[in-house]
Coordinates of C-alpha atoms and ligand atoms in Angstrom, one line a residue:
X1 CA -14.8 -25.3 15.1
X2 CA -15.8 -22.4 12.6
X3 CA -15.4 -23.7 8.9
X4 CA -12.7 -22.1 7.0
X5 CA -13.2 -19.7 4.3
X6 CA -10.5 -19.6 2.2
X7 CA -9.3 -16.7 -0.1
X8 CA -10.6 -18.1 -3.5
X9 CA -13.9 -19.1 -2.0
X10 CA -14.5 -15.6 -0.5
X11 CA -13.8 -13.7 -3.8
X12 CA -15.8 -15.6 -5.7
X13 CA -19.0 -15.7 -3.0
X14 CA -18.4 -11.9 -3.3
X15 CA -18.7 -12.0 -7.2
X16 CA -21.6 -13.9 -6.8
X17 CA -23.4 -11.3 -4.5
X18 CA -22.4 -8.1 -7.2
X19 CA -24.2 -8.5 -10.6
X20 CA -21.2 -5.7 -11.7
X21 CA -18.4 -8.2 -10.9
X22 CA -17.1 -9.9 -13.5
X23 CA -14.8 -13.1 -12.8
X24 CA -11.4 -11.1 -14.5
X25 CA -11.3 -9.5 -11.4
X26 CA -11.6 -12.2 -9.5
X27 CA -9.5 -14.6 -11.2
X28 CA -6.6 -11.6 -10.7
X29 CA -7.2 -11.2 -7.1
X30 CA -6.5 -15.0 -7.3
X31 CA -3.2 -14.8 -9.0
X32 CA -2.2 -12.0 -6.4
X33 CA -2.7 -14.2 -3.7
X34 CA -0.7 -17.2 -5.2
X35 CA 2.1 -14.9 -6.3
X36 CA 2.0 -13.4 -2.7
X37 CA 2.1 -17.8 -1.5
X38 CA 5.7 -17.9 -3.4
X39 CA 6.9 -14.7 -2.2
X40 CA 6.1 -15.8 1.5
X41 CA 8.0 -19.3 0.6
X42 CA 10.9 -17.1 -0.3
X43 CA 10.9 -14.9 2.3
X44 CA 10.3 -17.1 5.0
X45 CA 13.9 -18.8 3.8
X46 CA 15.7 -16.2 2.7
X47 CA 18.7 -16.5 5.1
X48 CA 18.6 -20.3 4.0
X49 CA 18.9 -20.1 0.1
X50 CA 21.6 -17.2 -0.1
X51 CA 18.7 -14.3 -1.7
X52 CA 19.7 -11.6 1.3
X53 CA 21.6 -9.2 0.4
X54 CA 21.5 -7.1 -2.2
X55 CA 22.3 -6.5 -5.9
X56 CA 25.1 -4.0 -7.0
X57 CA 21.8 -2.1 -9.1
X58 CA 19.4 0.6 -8.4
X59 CA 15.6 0.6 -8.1
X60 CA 13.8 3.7 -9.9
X61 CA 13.5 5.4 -6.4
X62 CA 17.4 5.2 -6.5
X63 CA 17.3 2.8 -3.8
X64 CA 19.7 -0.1 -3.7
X65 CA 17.7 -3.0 -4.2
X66 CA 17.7 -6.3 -2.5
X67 CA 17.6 -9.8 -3.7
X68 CA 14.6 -10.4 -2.6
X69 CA 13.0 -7.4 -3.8
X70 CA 13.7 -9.0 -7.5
X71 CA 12.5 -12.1 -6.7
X72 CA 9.2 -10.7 -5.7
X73 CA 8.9 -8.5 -8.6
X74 CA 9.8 -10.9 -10.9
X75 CA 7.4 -13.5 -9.3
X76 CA 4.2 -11.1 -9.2
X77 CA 5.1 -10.4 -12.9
X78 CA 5.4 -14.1 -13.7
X79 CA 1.8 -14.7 -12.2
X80 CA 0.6 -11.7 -13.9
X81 CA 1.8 -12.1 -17.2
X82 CA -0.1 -15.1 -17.8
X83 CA -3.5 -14.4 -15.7
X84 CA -4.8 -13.0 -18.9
X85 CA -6.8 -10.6 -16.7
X86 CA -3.7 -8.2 -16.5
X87 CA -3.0 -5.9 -19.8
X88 CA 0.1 -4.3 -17.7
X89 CA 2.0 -3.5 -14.4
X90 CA 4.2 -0.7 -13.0
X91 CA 6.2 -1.9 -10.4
X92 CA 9.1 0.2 -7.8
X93 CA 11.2 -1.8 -9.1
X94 CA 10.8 -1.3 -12.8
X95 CA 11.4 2.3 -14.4
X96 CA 8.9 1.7 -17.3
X97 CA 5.4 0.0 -17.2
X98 CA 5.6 -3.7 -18.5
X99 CA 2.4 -4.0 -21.3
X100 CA 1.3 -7.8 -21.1
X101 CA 0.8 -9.3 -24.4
X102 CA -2.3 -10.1 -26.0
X103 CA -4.0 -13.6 -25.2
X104 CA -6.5 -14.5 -28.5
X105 CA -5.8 -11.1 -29.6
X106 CA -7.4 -9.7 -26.4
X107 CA -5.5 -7.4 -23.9
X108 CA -6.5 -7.9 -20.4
X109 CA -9.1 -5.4 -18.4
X110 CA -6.5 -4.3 -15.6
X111 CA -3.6 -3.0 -15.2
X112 CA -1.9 -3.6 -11.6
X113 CA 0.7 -1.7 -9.8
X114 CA 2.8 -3.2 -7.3
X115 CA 5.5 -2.1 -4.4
X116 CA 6.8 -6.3 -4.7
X117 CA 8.4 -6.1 -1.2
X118 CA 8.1 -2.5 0.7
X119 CA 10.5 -2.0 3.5
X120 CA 13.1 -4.2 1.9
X121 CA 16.2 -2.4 4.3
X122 CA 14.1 -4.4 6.6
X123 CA 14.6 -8.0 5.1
X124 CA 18.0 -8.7 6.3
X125 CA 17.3 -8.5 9.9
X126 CA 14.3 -9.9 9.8
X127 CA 11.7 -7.4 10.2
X128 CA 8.6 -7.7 8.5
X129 CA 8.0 -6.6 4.7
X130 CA 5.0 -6.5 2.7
X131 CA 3.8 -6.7 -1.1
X132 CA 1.3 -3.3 -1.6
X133 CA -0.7 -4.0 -4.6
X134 CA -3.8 -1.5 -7.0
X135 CA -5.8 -2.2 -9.7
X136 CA -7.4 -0.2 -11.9
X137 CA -9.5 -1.2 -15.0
X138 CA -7.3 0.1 -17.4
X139 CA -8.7 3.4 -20.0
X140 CA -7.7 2.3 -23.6
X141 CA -9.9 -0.9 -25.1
X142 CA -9.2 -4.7 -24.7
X143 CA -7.9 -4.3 -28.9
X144 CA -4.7 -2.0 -27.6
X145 CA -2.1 -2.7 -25.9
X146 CA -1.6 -0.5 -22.3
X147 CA -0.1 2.7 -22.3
X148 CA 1.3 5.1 -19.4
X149 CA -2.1 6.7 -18.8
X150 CA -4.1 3.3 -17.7
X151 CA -1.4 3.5 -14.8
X152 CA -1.9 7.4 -14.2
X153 CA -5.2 7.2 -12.9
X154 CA -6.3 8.9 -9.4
X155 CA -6.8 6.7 -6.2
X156 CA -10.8 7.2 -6.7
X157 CA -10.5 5.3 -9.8
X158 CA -8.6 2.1 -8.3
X159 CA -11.7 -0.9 -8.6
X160 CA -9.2 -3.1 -5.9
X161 CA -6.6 -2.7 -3.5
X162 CA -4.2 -4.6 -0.6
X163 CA -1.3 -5.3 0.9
X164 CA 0.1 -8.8 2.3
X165 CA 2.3 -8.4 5.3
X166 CA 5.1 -11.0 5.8
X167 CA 5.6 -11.2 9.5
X168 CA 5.2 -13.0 12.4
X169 CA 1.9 -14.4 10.0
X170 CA 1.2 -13.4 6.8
X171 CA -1.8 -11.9 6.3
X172 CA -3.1 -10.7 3.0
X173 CA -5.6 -7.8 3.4
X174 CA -7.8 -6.3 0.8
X175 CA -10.7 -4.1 -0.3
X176 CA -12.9 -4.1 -3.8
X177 CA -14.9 -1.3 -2.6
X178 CA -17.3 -2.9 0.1
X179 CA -15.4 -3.0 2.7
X180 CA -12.0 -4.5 4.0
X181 CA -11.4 -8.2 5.0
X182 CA -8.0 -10.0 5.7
X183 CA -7.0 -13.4 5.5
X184 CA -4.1 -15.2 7.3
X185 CA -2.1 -17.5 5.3
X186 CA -2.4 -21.4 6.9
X187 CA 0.9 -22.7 5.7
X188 CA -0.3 -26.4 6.7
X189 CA -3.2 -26.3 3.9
X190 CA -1.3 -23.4 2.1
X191 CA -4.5 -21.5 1.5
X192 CA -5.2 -17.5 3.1
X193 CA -8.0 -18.4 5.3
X194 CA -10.3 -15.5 6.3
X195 CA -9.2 -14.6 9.9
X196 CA -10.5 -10.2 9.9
X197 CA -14.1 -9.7 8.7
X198 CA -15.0 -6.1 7.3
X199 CA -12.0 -4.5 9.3
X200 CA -12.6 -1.2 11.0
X201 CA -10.4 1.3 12.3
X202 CA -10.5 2.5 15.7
X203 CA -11.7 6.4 16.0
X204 CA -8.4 7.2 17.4
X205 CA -5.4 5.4 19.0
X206 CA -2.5 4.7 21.6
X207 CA 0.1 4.9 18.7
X208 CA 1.8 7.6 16.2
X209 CA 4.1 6.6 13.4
X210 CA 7.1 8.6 12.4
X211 CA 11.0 8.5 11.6
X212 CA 11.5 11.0 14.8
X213 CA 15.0 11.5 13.5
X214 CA 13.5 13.5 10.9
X215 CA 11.6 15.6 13.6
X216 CA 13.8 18.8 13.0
X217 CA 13.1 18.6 9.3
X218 CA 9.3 18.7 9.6
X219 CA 7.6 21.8 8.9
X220 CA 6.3 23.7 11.9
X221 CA 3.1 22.5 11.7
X222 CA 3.8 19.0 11.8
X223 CA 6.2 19.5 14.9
X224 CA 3.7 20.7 16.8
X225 CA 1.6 18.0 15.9
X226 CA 4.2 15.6 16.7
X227 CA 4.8 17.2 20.4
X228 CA 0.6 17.0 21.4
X229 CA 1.2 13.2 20.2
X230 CA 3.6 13.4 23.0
X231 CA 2.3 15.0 25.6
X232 CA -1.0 13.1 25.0
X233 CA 1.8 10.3 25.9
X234 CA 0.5 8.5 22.9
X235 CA 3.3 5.6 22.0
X236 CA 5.8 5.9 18.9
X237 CA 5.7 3.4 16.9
X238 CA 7.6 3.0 13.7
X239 CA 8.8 0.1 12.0
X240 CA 10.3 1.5 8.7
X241 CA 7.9 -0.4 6.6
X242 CA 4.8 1.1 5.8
X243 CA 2.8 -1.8 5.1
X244 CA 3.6 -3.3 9.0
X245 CA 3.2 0.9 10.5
X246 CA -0.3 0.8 8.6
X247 CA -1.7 -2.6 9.6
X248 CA -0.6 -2.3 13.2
X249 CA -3.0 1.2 12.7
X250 CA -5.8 -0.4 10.7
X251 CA -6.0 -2.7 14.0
X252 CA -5.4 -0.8 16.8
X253 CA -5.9 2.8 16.0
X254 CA -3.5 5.6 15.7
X255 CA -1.9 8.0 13.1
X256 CA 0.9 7.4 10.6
X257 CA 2.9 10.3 9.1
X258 CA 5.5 10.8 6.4
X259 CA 5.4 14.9 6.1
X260 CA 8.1 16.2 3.4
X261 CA 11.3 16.7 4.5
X262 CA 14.1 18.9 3.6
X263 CA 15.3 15.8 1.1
X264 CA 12.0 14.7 0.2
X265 CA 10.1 18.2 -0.5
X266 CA 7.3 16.6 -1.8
X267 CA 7.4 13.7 0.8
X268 CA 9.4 10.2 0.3
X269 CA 6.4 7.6 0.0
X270 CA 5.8 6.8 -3.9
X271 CA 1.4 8.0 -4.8
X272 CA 0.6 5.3 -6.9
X273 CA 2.1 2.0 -5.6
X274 CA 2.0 3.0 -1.7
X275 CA -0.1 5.7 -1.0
X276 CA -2.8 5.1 -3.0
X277 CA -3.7 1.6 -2.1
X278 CA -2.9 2.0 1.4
X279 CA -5.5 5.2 1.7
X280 CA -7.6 3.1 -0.5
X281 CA -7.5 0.7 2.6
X282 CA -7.6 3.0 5.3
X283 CA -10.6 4.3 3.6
X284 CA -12.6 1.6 3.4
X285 CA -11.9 0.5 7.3
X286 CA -13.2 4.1 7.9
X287 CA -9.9 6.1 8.4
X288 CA -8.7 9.0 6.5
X289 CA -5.8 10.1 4.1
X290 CA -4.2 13.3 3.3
X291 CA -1.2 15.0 2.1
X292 CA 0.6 17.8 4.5
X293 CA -1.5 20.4 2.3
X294 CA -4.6 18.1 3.5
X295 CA -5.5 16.8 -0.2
X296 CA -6.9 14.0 -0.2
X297 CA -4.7 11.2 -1.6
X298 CA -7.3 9.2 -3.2
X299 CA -8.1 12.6 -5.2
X300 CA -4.5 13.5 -6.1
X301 CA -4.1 14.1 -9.8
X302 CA -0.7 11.6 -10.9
X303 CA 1.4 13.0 -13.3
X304 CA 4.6 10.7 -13.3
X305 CA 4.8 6.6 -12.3
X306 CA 7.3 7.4 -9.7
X307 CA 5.7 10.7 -7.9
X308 CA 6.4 11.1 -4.5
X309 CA 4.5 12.6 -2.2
X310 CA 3.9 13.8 2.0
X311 CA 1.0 11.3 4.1
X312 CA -0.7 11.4 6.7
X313 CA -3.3 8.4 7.2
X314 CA -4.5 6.8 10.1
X315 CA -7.8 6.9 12.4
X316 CA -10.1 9.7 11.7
X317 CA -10.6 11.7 14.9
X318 CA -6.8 11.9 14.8
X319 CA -6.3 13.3 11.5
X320 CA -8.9 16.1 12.4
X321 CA -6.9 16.8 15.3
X322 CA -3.6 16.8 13.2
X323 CA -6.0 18.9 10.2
X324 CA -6.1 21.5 13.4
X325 CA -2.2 22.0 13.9
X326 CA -2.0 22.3 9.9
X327 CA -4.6 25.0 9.5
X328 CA -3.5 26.7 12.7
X329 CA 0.4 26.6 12.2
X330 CA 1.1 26.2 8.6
X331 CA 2.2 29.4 6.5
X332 CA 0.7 27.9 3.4
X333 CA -2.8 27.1 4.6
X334 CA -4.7 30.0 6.2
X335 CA -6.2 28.9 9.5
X336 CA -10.5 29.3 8.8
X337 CA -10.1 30.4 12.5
X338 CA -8.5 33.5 12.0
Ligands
P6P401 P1 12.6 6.1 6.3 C1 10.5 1.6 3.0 O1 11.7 1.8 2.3 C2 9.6 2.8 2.8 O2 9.3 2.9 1.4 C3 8.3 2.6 3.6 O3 7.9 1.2 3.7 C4 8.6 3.1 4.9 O4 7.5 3.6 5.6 C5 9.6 4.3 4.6 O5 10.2 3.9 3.3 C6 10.7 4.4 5.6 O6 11.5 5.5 5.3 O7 13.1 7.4 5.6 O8 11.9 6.4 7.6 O9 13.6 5.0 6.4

């Protein structure tokens, strides 16, 4: 039987082997994958302790939130708060950034943003959900408390990034940079034991992911896309949680889109807490990720916490193909055929 590698004993191996890391960052990917331990306890019981269902209040997307979606944010902020590593997080849920205070008059290194439980609509019927996390080391000095522009930083500059998936496991997935690894939580031993070494993404795919009731609303160029996705009889695939759209892509190849729509003109998904870390992912296993003006989302400058914006990530010979359809049918970006 192989021995077990557990989450803790991987990140700090991995410290060991970079003379650059520095044990805050590992002791915060730590406290990310404890908080993510009682979220999974939570979620896995939900119907059982009455925290389905939602709250009569609204997220900063506008979006109803539910119970759970609370719990999780208020459990990632209770683990972060006292990590010491943390200066600061900016969460969906919260309209503000939360600065940490100071621990022997020393703010942490990082600041962390969070999407506490993506795909919540999902939760009630038991669908899986997932916690998207980033890190960044943060601008101003450890003697200052955070401000808006530690969190305002481009994908490029994110130092750590992952998701955990709540689902039929849950698997907690993440990259510093040198590669992606993922680790399935053992709920007899309670620990993430490493279960995906250096995950890479297929070249292309069986699958495409998008809300085809939106089809109509796509610009031209994404329609046609859509339509040589299907008459390549690739398989649709779309859960409604991007966390469970992109791992099923990470692992098996294919092409996930959320193009701007008619009532999202700059795209639903939120830049900093879904798109960045997810590309930053998708990246790492060798994939690529682009807005519908094919920008590079790692590269996009933020300007507000909450920014929306159009994605298109997935395996790499895909998103050429899709680049194709763009520069060839979109009004907006001149074909370097013609
Ligand atoms: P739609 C979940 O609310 C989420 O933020 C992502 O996880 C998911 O990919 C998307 O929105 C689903 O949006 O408009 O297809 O329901």
């Amino acid at each position: 039987m192989q021995r077990i590698t557990t989450l803790d004993e991987f990140i700090i191996t991995r410290q060991k082997s970079y003379s650059s890391a520095t044990g805050e960052l590992t002791g915060l990917l730590r406290d990310i994958g404890l908080a993510a331990k009682i979220v999974n306890r939570e979620v896995n019981k939900a119907g059982l302790i009455n925290i389905l269902g939602k709250f009569d209040q609204e997220n900063s997307s506008g979006e109803q939130v539910a119970k759970l979606d609370i719990y999780a944010n208020d459990r990632l902020i209770e683990f972060l708060k006292t990590s010491g590593e943390c200066a600061g997080l900016a969460s969906e849920e919260l309209e503000d950034i939360i600065p940490f205070p100071a621990r022997n008059n020393k703010y942490g290194k990082y600041v962390v943003l969070v999407d506490p439980l993506d795909g919540s609509s999902n939760i009630d019927v038991n669908v899986s959900v997932g916690t998207i996390f980033g890190i960044y080391r943060r601008l101003g000095n450890e003697d200052s408390p955070v401000d808006l522009r530690d969190f305002l930083q481009k994908g490029t500059e994110l130092v750590a990034a992952g998701y955990v998936i709540y689902g039929t496991s849950t698997i907690l997935v993440y990259s510093t940079g040198d590669g992606v690894n993922g680790f399935t939580l053992d709920p007899t031993i309670g620990e993430f034991c490493l279960s995906h070494r250096d995950i890479k993404i297929p070249a292309e795919g069986p699958y495409y992911s998008v809300n085809q009731g939106y089809y109509l609303k796509f610009d031209l160029e994404m329609r046609r896309y859509i339509d040589y996705c299907s008459d390549l009889n690739l398989r649709l695939r779309y859960i409604g949680t991007m966390v469970a759209d992109i791992h099923r892509i990470l692992f098996q190849g294919g092409i996930f889109l959320y193009p701007n729509t008619r009532k999202y003109p700059k795209g639903k998904l939120r830049l900093l807490y879904e798109c960045n870390p997810l590309s930053y992912i998708v990246e790492q296993a060798g994939g690529q990720a682009v807005n519908t003006n094919l920008e590079r989302i790692l590269e996009m400058e933020p300007e507000e916490l909450h920014q929306r914006t159009s994605v298109l990530m997935g395996s790499p010979k895909m998103i050429e193909e899709m680049k194709d359809f763009v520069l060839k049918y979109s009004p907006n970006i001149h074909s370097e055929i013609e």
